[in-house]
mmCIF file of C-alpha atoms and ligand atoms in Angstrom:
data_model
loop_
_atom_site.group_PDB
_atom_site.id
_atom_site.type_symbol
_atom_site.label_atom_id
_atom_site.label_comp_id
_atom_site.label_asym_id
_atom_site.label_seq_id
_atom_site.Cartn_x
_atom_site.Cartn_y
_atom_site.Cartn_z
ATOM 1 C CA MET A 216 35.029 12.030 -56.070
ATOM 2 C CA LEU A 217 34.778 15.699 -55.357
ATOM 3 C CA SER A 218 36.663 16.826 -52.305
ATOM 4 C CA ALA A 219 34.702 18.532 -49.521
ATOM 5 C CA ASN A 220 35.688 21.965 -50.683
ATOM 6 C CA SER A 221 35.054 21.703 -54.361
ATOM 7 C CA ASN A 222 32.000 23.490 -55.553
ATOM 8 C CA THR A 223 29.045 21.406 -56.568
ATOM 9 C CA ASP A 224 26.385 24.097 -56.675
ATOM 10 C CA GLN A 225 28.038 26.871 -58.649
ATOM 11 C CA SER A 226 25.722 28.871 -60.857
ATOM 12 C CA LEU A 227 26.381 32.460 -59.790
ATOM 13 C CA ASN A 228 29.645 33.942 -60.863
ATOM 14 C CA LEU A 229 30.774 35.246 -57.479
ATOM 15 C CA VAL A 230 34.210 36.582 -56.613
ATOM 16 C CA GLN A 231 33.475 36.860 -52.907
ATOM 17 C CA ARG A 232 31.904 33.929 -51.095
ATOM 18 C CA PRO A 233 31.962 34.776 -47.361
ATOM 19 C CA ARG A 234 30.644 31.295 -46.569
ATOM 20 C CA ARG A 235 34.110 29.888 -47.423
ATOM 21 C CA LEU A 236 35.291 31.049 -44.013
ATOM 22 C CA ARG A 237 32.330 29.509 -42.215
ATOM 23 C CA ARG A 238 32.621 26.033 -43.725
ATOM 24 C CA THR A 239 33.987 24.208 -40.681
ATOM 25 C CA GLU A 240 34.268 24.858 -36.959
ATOM 26 C CA THR A 241 38.054 24.907 -37.304
ATOM 27 C CA LEU A 242 37.878 27.701 -39.861
ATOM 28 C CA ARG A 243 35.261 29.577 -37.884
ATOM 29 C CA LYS A 244 37.502 29.459 -34.843
ATOM 30 C CA MET A 245 40.481 30.718 -36.849
ATOM 31 C CA VAL A 246 38.697 33.835 -38.065
ATOM 32 C CA ARG A 247 36.626 34.564 -34.958
ATOM 33 C CA GLU A 248 37.133 38.205 -33.968
ATOM 34 C CA THR A 249 35.791 38.132 -30.429
ATOM 35 C CA ILE A 250 36.558 35.405 -27.941
ATOM 36 C CA LEU A 251 35.102 35.505 -24.463
ATOM 37 C CA THR A 252 37.495 34.272 -21.770
ATOM 38 C CA VAL A 253 37.278 33.834 -18.027
ATOM 39 C CA ASP A 254 39.796 36.687 -17.673
ATOM 40 C CA ASP A 255 37.102 39.094 -18.903
ATOM 41 C CA LEU A 256 34.730 38.337 -16.067
ATOM 42 C CA ILE A 257 34.085 40.063 -12.756
ATOM 43 C CA TYR A 258 31.723 38.260 -10.389
ATOM 44 C CA PRO A 259 29.336 40.413 -8.325
ATOM 45 C CA MET A 260 28.671 38.725 -4.975
ATOM 46 C CA PHE A 261 26.294 39.503 -2.103
ATOM 47 C CA VAL A 262 27.387 39.280 1.516
ATOM 48 C CA MET A 263 25.001 39.221 4.481
ATOM 49 C CA THR A 264 25.380 39.119 8.258
ATOM 50 C CA GLY A 265 25.208 35.890 10.273
ATOM 51 C CA GLU A 266 26.821 32.498 9.955
ATOM 52 C CA GLY A 267 26.124 29.468 7.806
ATOM 53 C CA GLN A 268 23.732 31.461 5.642
ATOM 54 C CA LYS A 269 23.203 30.906 1.934
ATOM 55 C CA VAL A 270 19.944 32.441 0.765
ATOM 56 C CA GLU A 271 18.782 32.372 -2.838
ATOM 57 C CA ILE A 272 17.493 35.670 -4.257
ATOM 58 C CA PRO A 273 13.966 34.964 -5.543
ATOM 59 C CA SER A 274 14.206 37.164 -8.646
ATOM 60 C CA MET A 275 17.756 35.951 -9.362
ATOM 61 C CA PRO A 276 17.633 32.139 -9.378
ATOM 62 C CA GLU A 277 20.953 30.441 -8.539
ATOM 63 C CA CYS A 278 22.327 33.690 -7.175
ATOM 64 C CA TYR A 279 22.801 33.830 -3.409
ATOM 65 C CA ARG A 280 23.429 36.090 -0.459
ATOM 66 C CA TYR A 281 26.164 34.486 1.654
ATOM 67 C CA SER A 282 27.258 35.079 5.218
ATOM 68 C CA VAL A 283 30.992 35.786 5.410
ATOM 69 C CA ASP A 284 32.024 32.220 6.347
ATOM 70 C CA LEU A 285 30.268 30.680 3.337
ATOM 71 C CA LEU A 286 31.226 33.546 1.062
ATOM 72 C CA LEU A 287 34.894 32.776 1.711
ATOM 73 C CA LYS A 288 34.375 29.205 0.499
ATOM 74 C CA GLU A 289 32.588 30.428 -2.586
ATOM 75 C CA VAL A 290 35.309 32.994 -3.340
ATOM 76 C CA ALA A 291 37.978 30.294 -3.032
ATOM 77 C CA GLU A 292 35.987 28.127 -5.431
ATOM 78 C CA VAL A 293 35.460 30.822 -8.071
ATOM 79 C CA SER A 294 39.121 31.776 -7.835
ATOM 80 C CA GLN A 295 39.981 28.121 -8.530
ATOM 81 C CA LEU A 296 37.797 28.369 -11.625
ATOM 82 C CA GLY A 297 39.996 31.195 -12.898
ATOM 83 C CA ILE A 298 37.800 34.178 -12.041
ATOM 84 C CA LYS A 299 40.141 37.076 -11.304
ATOM 85 C CA ALA A 300 37.906 39.580 -9.555
ATOM 86 C CA ILE A 301 34.755 39.920 -7.524
ATOM 87 C CA ALA A 302 32.554 42.955 -6.871
ATOM 88 C CA LEU A 303 31.186 42.909 -3.365
ATOM 89 C CA PHE A 304 27.711 44.147 -2.350
ATOM 90 C CA PRO A 305 26.430 44.079 1.235
ATOM 91 C CA VAL A 306 22.945 43.230 2.467
ATOM 92 C CA ILE A 307 22.585 45.528 5.476
ATOM 93 C CA PRO A 308 20.035 44.591 8.174
ATOM 94 C CA GLU A 309 17.214 47.118 8.470
ATOM 95 C CA ASN A 310 18.241 48.030 12.052
ATOM 96 C CA GLN A 311 21.694 49.131 10.833
ATOM 97 C CA LYS A 312 20.274 51.530 8.260
ATOM 98 C CA ASP A 313 19.663 55.213 8.892
ATOM 99 C CA ASP A 314 18.986 58.398 6.909
ATOM 100 C CA THR A 315 22.651 59.126 6.310
ATOM 101 C CA GLY A 316 24.038 55.613 5.857
ATOM 102 C CA THR A 317 26.379 55.902 8.856
ATOM 103 C CA GLU A 318 27.159 52.194 8.842
ATOM 104 C CA SER A 319 28.817 52.501 5.413
ATOM 105 C CA CYS A 320 31.948 54.067 6.952
ATOM 106 C CA ASN A 321 32.228 51.744 9.956
ATOM 107 C CA PRO A 322 35.781 50.307 9.882
ATOM 108 C CA ALA A 323 34.325 47.145 11.437
ATOM 109 C CA GLY A 324 31.256 47.115 9.165
ATOM 110 C CA LEU A 325 30.121 44.147 7.074
ATOM 111 C CA VAL A 326 31.928 45.211 3.898
ATOM 112 C CA GLN A 327 35.155 46.130 5.657
ATOM 113 C CA LYS A 328 35.211 42.864 7.658
ATOM 114 C CA THR A 329 34.447 40.827 4.567
ATOM 115 C CA VAL A 330 37.171 42.456 2.488
ATOM 116 C CA LYS A 331 39.737 41.733 5.198
ATOM 117 C CA ALA A 332 38.611 38.130 5.441
ATOM 118 C CA ILE A 333 38.727 37.609 1.661
ATOM 119 C CA LYS A 334 42.178 39.182 1.248
ATOM 120 C CA ASN A 335 43.350 36.946 4.060
ATOM 121 C CA ALA A 336 41.874 33.725 2.696
ATOM 122 C CA VAL A 337 42.251 34.287 -1.065
ATOM 123 C CA PRO A 338 44.895 37.018 -1.417
ATOM 124 C CA ASP A 339 45.152 36.762 -5.215
ATOM 125 C CA ILE A 340 41.576 37.604 -6.033
ATOM 126 C CA ILE A 341 40.938 41.244 -6.894
ATOM 127 C CA VAL A 342 38.329 42.688 -4.565
ATOM 128 C CA ILE A 343 36.205 45.557 -5.833
ATOM 129 C CA THR A 344 33.995 47.348 -3.311
ATOM 130 C CA ASP A 345 30.853 49.335 -4.024
ATOM 131 C CA VAL A 346 30.896 52.985 -3.020
ATOM 132 C CA ALA A 347 27.291 54.131 -2.693
ATOM 133 C CA LEU A 348 24.866 54.793 0.111
ATOM 134 C CA ASP A 349 21.771 52.904 -1.032
ATOM 135 C CA PRO A 350 22.454 49.602 0.800
ATOM 136 C CA PHE A 351 22.856 51.618 4.026
ATOM 137 C CA THR A 352 20.074 54.215 3.892
ATOM 138 C CA THR A 353 16.517 53.764 5.149
ATOM 139 C CA HIS A 354 15.241 55.680 2.098
ATOM 140 C CA GLY A 355 17.227 53.572 -0.396
ATOM 141 C CA HIS A 356 18.792 56.489 -2.282
ATOM 142 C CA ASP A 357 22.482 56.640 -3.198
ATOM 143 C CA GLY A 358 22.914 59.988 -1.499
ATOM 144 C CA LEU A 359 21.926 62.180 1.399
ATOM 145 C CA VAL A 360 18.440 63.629 1.103
ATOM 146 C CA ASP A 361 17.253 67.065 2.264
ATOM 147 C CA GLU A 362 13.845 67.841 3.802
ATOM 148 C CA ASN A 363 12.344 68.355 0.331
ATOM 149 C CA GLY A 364 13.497 64.966 -0.920
ATOM 150 C CA VAL A 365 16.327 66.452 -2.997
ATOM 151 C CA ILE A 366 19.437 64.260 -3.284
ATOM 152 C CA LEU A 367 22.372 66.395 -2.158
ATOM 153 C CA ASN A 368 25.560 66.172 -4.188
ATOM 154 C CA ASP A 369 28.522 67.618 -2.331
ATOM 155 C CA PRO A 370 27.592 66.428 1.178
ATOM 156 C CA THR A 371 27.100 62.949 -0.295
ATOM 157 C CA VAL A 372 30.565 63.051 -1.854
ATOM 158 C CA GLU A 373 32.030 63.714 1.599
ATOM 159 C CA VAL A 374 30.484 60.498 2.905
ATOM 160 C CA LEU A 375 31.515 58.540 -0.188
ATOM 161 C CA VAL A 376 35.113 59.616 0.383
ATOM 162 C CA LYS A 377 35.016 58.284 3.943
ATOM 163 C CA MET A 378 33.419 55.059 2.780
ATOM 164 C CA ALA A 379 36.045 54.560 0.060
ATOM 165 C CA LEU A 380 38.864 55.210 2.545
ATOM 166 C CA SER A 381 37.484 52.658 5.000
ATOM 167 C CA GLN A 382 37.286 50.102 2.176
ATOM 168 C CA ALA A 383 40.846 50.846 1.045
ATOM 169 C CA GLN A 384 42.005 50.495 4.612
ATOM 170 C CA ALA A 385 40.298 47.098 4.785
ATOM 171 C CA GLY A 386 42.289 45.992 1.741
ATOM 172 C CA ALA A 387 40.064 46.635 -1.289
ATOM 173 C CA ASP A 388 41.997 46.572 -4.574
ATOM 174 C CA PHE A 389 39.501 48.811 -6.346
ATOM 175 C CA VAL A 390 36.745 51.039 -5.088
ATOM 176 C CA ALA A 391 33.785 51.398 -7.430
ATOM 177 C CA PRO A 392 31.575 54.450 -6.983
ATOM 178 C CA SER A 393 28.148 53.457 -8.331
ATOM 179 C CA ASP A 394 26.283 56.512 -7.060
ATOM 180 C CA MET A 395 26.580 59.002 -9.967
ATOM 181 C CA MET A 396 27.227 62.082 -7.809
ATOM 182 C CA ASP A 397 29.249 64.768 -9.605
ATOM 183 C CA GLY A 398 32.911 65.005 -8.671
ATOM 184 C CA ARG A 399 33.105 61.875 -6.552
ATOM 185 C CA VAL A 400 35.870 60.208 -8.549
ATOM 186 C CA GLY A 401 38.191 63.177 -8.119
ATOM 187 C CA ALA A 402 37.417 63.550 -4.438
ATOM 188 C CA ILE A 403 37.997 59.836 -3.808
ATOM 189 C CA ARG A 404 41.264 59.840 -5.796
ATOM 190 C CA GLN A 405 42.600 62.810 -3.847
ATOM 191 C CA ALA A 406 41.693 61.295 -0.493
ATOM 192 C CA LEU A 407 43.142 57.888 -1.369
ATOM 193 C CA ASP A 408 46.403 59.493 -2.461
ATOM 194 C CA ALA A 409 46.562 61.740 0.593
ATOM 195 C CA GLU A 410 46.222 58.678 2.827
ATOM 196 C CA GLY A 411 48.875 56.764 0.906
ATOM 197 C CA TYR A 412 46.549 54.406 -0.989
ATOM 198 C CA ILE A 413 48.103 55.294 -4.329
ATOM 199 C CA ASN A 414 47.682 51.759 -5.654
ATOM 200 C CA VAL A 415 44.009 51.411 -4.852
ATOM 201 C CA GLY A 416 42.245 51.801 -8.188
ATOM 202 C CA ILE A 417 38.940 53.372 -9.119
ATOM 203 C CA LEU A 418 36.460 51.495 -11.260
ATOM 204 C CA ALA A 419 34.033 54.297 -12.072
ATOM 205 C CA TYR A 420 30.400 53.673 -12.881
ATOM 206 C CA SER A 421 30.738 56.481 -15.399
ATOM 207 C CA ALA A 422 27.684 56.024 -17.604
ATOM 208 C CA LYS A 423 25.120 54.544 -15.281
ATOM 209 C CA TYR A 424 21.559 54.866 -16.490
ATOM 210 C CA ALA A 425 18.368 55.181 -14.441
ATOM 211 C CA SER A 426 17.213 51.718 -15.417
ATOM 212 C CA ALA A 427 14.324 49.387 -14.701
ATOM 213 C CA TYR A 428 16.784 46.524 -15.179
ATOM 214 C CA TYR A 429 18.047 46.999 -11.600
ATOM 215 C CA GLY A 430 14.853 45.631 -10.037
ATOM 216 C CA PRO A 431 16.126 42.181 -8.968
ATOM 217 C CA PHE A 432 19.318 43.688 -7.473
ATOM 218 C CA ARG A 433 17.190 45.957 -5.302
ATOM 219 C CA ASP A 434 15.296 42.844 -4.162
ATOM 220 C CA ALA A 435 18.616 41.242 -3.285
ATOM 221 C CA LEU A 436 19.688 44.178 -1.150
ATOM 222 C CA ASP A 437 16.253 45.317 -0.005
ATOM 223 C CA SER A 438 17.355 48.686 -1.298
ATOM 224 C CA ALA A 439 14.549 49.911 -3.555
ATOM 225 C CA PRO A 440 14.081 53.681 -3.111
ATOM 226 C CA LYS A 441 11.235 54.398 -0.668
ATOM 227 C CA PHE A 442 10.222 57.555 -2.553
ATOM 228 C CA GLY A 443 10.769 58.921 -6.033
ATOM 229 C CA ASP A 444 13.314 57.467 -8.434
ATOM 230 C CA LYS A 445 17.011 57.897 -9.233
ATOM 231 C CA LYS A 446 16.576 60.082 -12.311
ATOM 232 C CA THR A 447 18.196 63.202 -10.830
ATOM 233 C CA TYR A 448 21.514 61.404 -10.556
ATOM 234 C CA GLN A 449 21.469 58.388 -12.875
ATOM 235 C CA MET A 450 21.376 59.034 -16.628
ATOM 236 C CA ASP A 451 18.463 59.262 -19.020
ATOM 237 C CA ALA A 452 18.087 56.281 -21.342
ATOM 238 C CA GLY A 453 17.820 58.546 -24.384
ATOM 239 C CA ASN A 454 21.290 60.043 -24.063
ATOM 240 C CA SER A 455 24.602 58.951 -25.522
ATOM 241 C CA LYS A 456 26.645 62.177 -25.830
ATOM 242 C CA GLU A 457 26.094 62.674 -22.116
ATOM 243 C CA ALA A 458 27.678 59.269 -21.514
ATOM 244 C CA LEU A 459 30.830 60.480 -23.243
ATOM 245 C CA LYS A 460 30.798 63.626 -21.118
ATOM 246 C CA GLU A 461 30.514 61.561 -17.928
ATOM 247 C CA VAL A 462 33.331 59.263 -19.069
ATOM 248 C CA GLU A 463 35.557 62.208 -19.958
ATOM 249 C CA LEU A 464 35.000 63.782 -16.532
ATOM 250 C CA ASP A 465 35.718 60.549 -14.670
ATOM 251 C CA ILE A 466 38.932 60.067 -16.609
ATOM 252 C CA ALA A 467 40.014 63.639 -15.880
ATOM 253 C CA GLU A 468 39.245 63.007 -12.212
ATOM 254 C CA GLY A 469 41.406 59.877 -12.068
ATOM 255 C CA ALA A 470 39.300 56.815 -12.986
ATOM 256 C CA ASP A 471 41.358 53.733 -13.886
ATOM 257 C CA ILE A 472 38.515 51.808 -15.531
ATOM 258 C CA VAL A 473 35.266 53.286 -16.834
ATOM 259 C CA MET A 474 31.990 51.427 -16.860
ATOM 260 C CA VAL A 475 28.729 51.424 -18.752
ATOM 261 C CA LYS A 476 25.655 50.094 -16.971
ATOM 262 C CA PRO A 477 23.356 48.335 -17.853
ATOM 263 C CA ALA A 478 24.988 46.490 -20.736
ATOM 264 C CA LEU A 479 22.533 44.752 -23.051
ATOM 265 C CA ALA A 480 20.260 47.711 -23.792
ATOM 266 C CA TYR A 481 23.317 49.983 -23.999
ATOM 267 C CA LEU A 482 25.676 48.176 -26.385
ATOM 268 C CA ASP A 483 25.898 51.325 -28.514
ATOM 269 C CA ILE A 484 27.138 53.245 -25.477
ATOM 270 C CA ILE A 485 29.760 50.585 -24.705
ATOM 271 C CA HIS A 486 30.943 50.871 -28.303
ATOM 272 C CA GLN A 487 31.125 54.659 -28.276
ATOM 273 C CA VAL A 488 32.931 54.732 -24.948
ATOM 274 C CA LYS A 489 35.431 52.164 -26.230
ATOM 275 C CA ILE A 490 36.326 54.178 -29.312
ATOM 276 C CA ASN A 491 36.545 57.411 -27.334
ATOM 277 C CA THR A 492 38.934 56.341 -24.570
ATOM 278 C CA ASN A 493 42.167 54.464 -24.055
ATOM 279 C CA LEU A 494 41.128 53.129 -20.659
ATOM 280 C CA PRO A 495 39.777 49.646 -20.123
ATOM 281 C CA VAL A 496 35.999 49.669 -20.464
ATOM 282 C CA ALA A 497 33.780 47.568 -18.222
ATOM 283 C CA ALA A 498 30.141 46.697 -18.817
ATOM 284 C CA TYR A 499 27.655 45.610 -16.150
ATOM 285 C CA ASN A 500 25.388 42.781 -17.237
ATOM 286 C CA VAL A 501 22.847 43.728 -14.579
ATOM 287 C CA SER A 502 20.363 41.787 -12.489
ATOM 288 C CA GLY A 503 17.377 42.321 -14.803
ATOM 289 C CA GLU A 504 19.364 41.020 -17.761
ATOM 290 C CA TYR A 505 20.268 37.970 -15.679
ATOM 291 C CA ALA A 506 16.688 37.441 -14.537
ATOM 292 C CA MET A 507 15.282 37.574 -18.085
ATOM 293 C CA ILE A 508 17.582 34.808 -19.290
ATOM 294 C CA LYS A 509 16.975 32.676 -16.184
ATOM 295 C CA ALA A 510 13.207 33.076 -16.475
ATOM 296 C CA ALA A 511 13.053 32.220 -20.165
ATOM 297 C CA ALA A 512 15.386 29.263 -19.636
ATOM 298 C CA ALA A 513 13.316 27.982 -16.705
ATOM 299 C CA ASN A 514 10.327 27.897 -19.047
ATOM 300 C CA GLY A 515 12.314 25.964 -21.616
ATOM 301 C CA TRP A 516 11.950 28.824 -24.086
ATOM 302 C CA ILE A 517 15.640 29.392 -24.778
ATOM 303 C CA ASP A 518 18.869 27.413 -24.573
ATOM 304 C CA GLU A 519 20.323 29.045 -21.447
ATOM 305 C CA LYS A 520 24.013 28.292 -21.945
ATOM 306 C CA LYS A 521 24.037 29.389 -25.584
ATOM 307 C CA VAL A 522 22.096 32.570 -24.842
ATOM 308 C CA ILE A 523 24.474 33.467 -21.988
ATOM 309 C CA LEU A 524 27.560 33.045 -24.172
ATOM 310 C CA GLU A 525 25.989 34.929 -27.090
ATOM 311 C CA THR A 526 24.904 37.779 -24.816
ATOM 312 C CA LEU A 527 28.279 38.207 -23.120
ATOM 313 C CA THR A 528 30.070 37.910 -26.455
ATOM 314 C CA SER A 529 27.915 40.776 -27.787
ATOM 315 C CA MET A 530 29.122 42.945 -24.907
ATOM 316 C CA LYS A 531 32.747 42.139 -25.559
ATOM 317 C CA ARG A 532 32.266 42.675 -29.307
ATOM 318 C CA ALA A 533 30.700 46.066 -28.587
ATOM 319 C CA GLY A 534 33.910 47.033 -26.774
ATOM 320 C CA ALA A 535 33.770 45.798 -23.193
ATOM 321 C CA ASP A 536 37.165 44.667 -21.906
ATOM 322 C CA LEU A 537 35.600 43.510 -18.656
ATOM 323 C CA ILE A 538 32.095 42.278 -17.885
ATOM 324 C CA LEU A 539 30.482 42.231 -14.475
ATOM 325 C CA THR A 540 28.066 39.337 -14.607
ATOM 326 C CA TYR A 541 26.127 37.091 -12.245
ATOM 327 C CA PHE A 542 26.774 34.379 -14.850
ATOM 328 C CA ALA A 543 30.532 34.514 -14.188
ATOM 329 C CA LYS A 544 30.761 31.215 -12.324
ATOM 330 C CA GLU A 545 28.506 29.413 -14.778
ATOM 331 C CA VAL A 546 30.531 30.778 -17.699
ATOM 332 C CA ALA A 547 33.854 29.877 -16.071
ATOM 333 C CA LEU A 548 32.589 26.298 -15.831
ATOM 334 C CA MET A 549 31.401 26.339 -19.465
ATOM 335 C CA LEU A 550 34.695 27.678 -20.760
ATOM 336 C CA MET A 551 36.826 25.091 -18.927
HETATM 337 C C1 PBG B 77 23.338 51.108 -6.463
HETATM 338 C C2 PBG B 77 23.566 49.954 -7.377
HETATM 339 C C3 PBG B 77 22.587 49.367 -8.167
HETATM 340 C C4 PBG B 77 23.192 48.331 -8.850
HETATM 341 C C5 PBG B 77 24.538 48.292 -8.474
HETATM 342 N N1 PBG B 77 24.759 49.316 -7.568
HETATM 343 C C6 PBG B 77 21.140 49.633 -8.260
HETATM 344 C C7 PBG B 77 20.678 51.005 -8.342
HETATM 345 O O1 PBG B 77 21.352 51.909 -8.837
HETATM 346 O O2 PBG B 77 19.551 51.218 -7.888
HETATM 347 C C8 PBG B 77 22.480 47.444 -9.799
HETATM 348 C C9 PBG B 77 23.142 46.188 -10.202
HETATM 349 C C10 PBG B 77 22.247 45.229 -10.884
HETATM 350 O O3 PBG B 77 21.070 45.499 -11.184
HETATM 351 O O4 PBG B 77 22.729 44.124 -11.147
HETATM 352 N N2 PBG B 77 24.411 51.850 -6.050
#
C-alpha cells in the first residue's frame, strides 16, 4: 500500500511542488502567513438618545443604534467575546443639530455621557471617539461652511479641538478625527497635552477617501450632506502618493495609529502605508462593504461567514494591524 504522501501521479519531473504544503489542513495551518484574530478587531457602534431603544439600520442588517442603557449591555457582551475596542458614533436628534455643530462640544452631550457610562461599566474596553462635525451639523458636512458653501479648514479645526478635549475629559482612550481637515491632528495633540491628557491617543483617519461606500453609515446617522459632496476634504479615489503624504503629515503631527478608509477597494493603499510607516495601521471595513456582503448573503448568493473571513483576512494580509468592522461581533463568535 502506498502511504498518503507517496506520489501516484508523477509524470512531470518537478523540483518544486507547492501543493505539498497544501495537502492537509494541519499543514495549511502550519504555513499560513496571515491569521485573523479577535485582537485585530475594533467594533464601530451607534448610540442614540432615549431608553430601551434598539433600532436596526435598514441598509445595515443586524447592525443597530442603541440607547445608552442597551448599549452598555452590548458593550459588556462584546467585551466578554474578547473584542478589545469599540469606535463610538452618535445619532444626534435633528433638533440638536445646528450649522456649527455646537452640540459636539457639550460636556454633557450624548457622546460624552456614553463614554463616561462605558468606562464606568466596562473599564477595560478601549473607547475610541469620533472627532468630526457631520453627525451634529444640519448640513451634514464635517466642517464649518461659509456663505458660499465652502468648507472652512482652520475654524473647523478649532471646533474639533474642543470636541476632542470634551471626549478626553469624558474618558475616551483614543480620539479619532475622521474629518480630513488639514492640521487637525497636530492641533488636537497640542491641546490634549496642554490639558494634561498625554495618554489619550490619536487614531487618525489619515487616508480617507471621498467614497460612495459610506452610504449606509450616513443612513445610520442621518448625516448625508444636504448639498454638494465631500471631495474638497476627503481624498480622490485615483490617488495613492497623496495617501502617503497625508500619512506622513499625520505622523509628524502626532498620530499614534494611522488609518486607511475604506478598506476593500483600497487594499493597495493599506499595503503602501504599511511598508512606509512603523506605526500600527488600521483599516476601516466601511458600511457599504458590510451592506454588500449582507445583501448578497440574504439572497443566498454567497456563503456569508466564509466571505467575511476571507475579506477581513485580505485586509490584514495587505498590512492592516487593526480592522474597524461591523462584523466584529459575528467574527468574534466565529473565531471562538
Ligand atoms: C464622517 C464619517 C463617515 C464614516 C465614518 N465617519 C462618513 C463620511 O465621511 O461621510 C463612514 C463609516 C462607514 O461608512 O462605515 N466623519
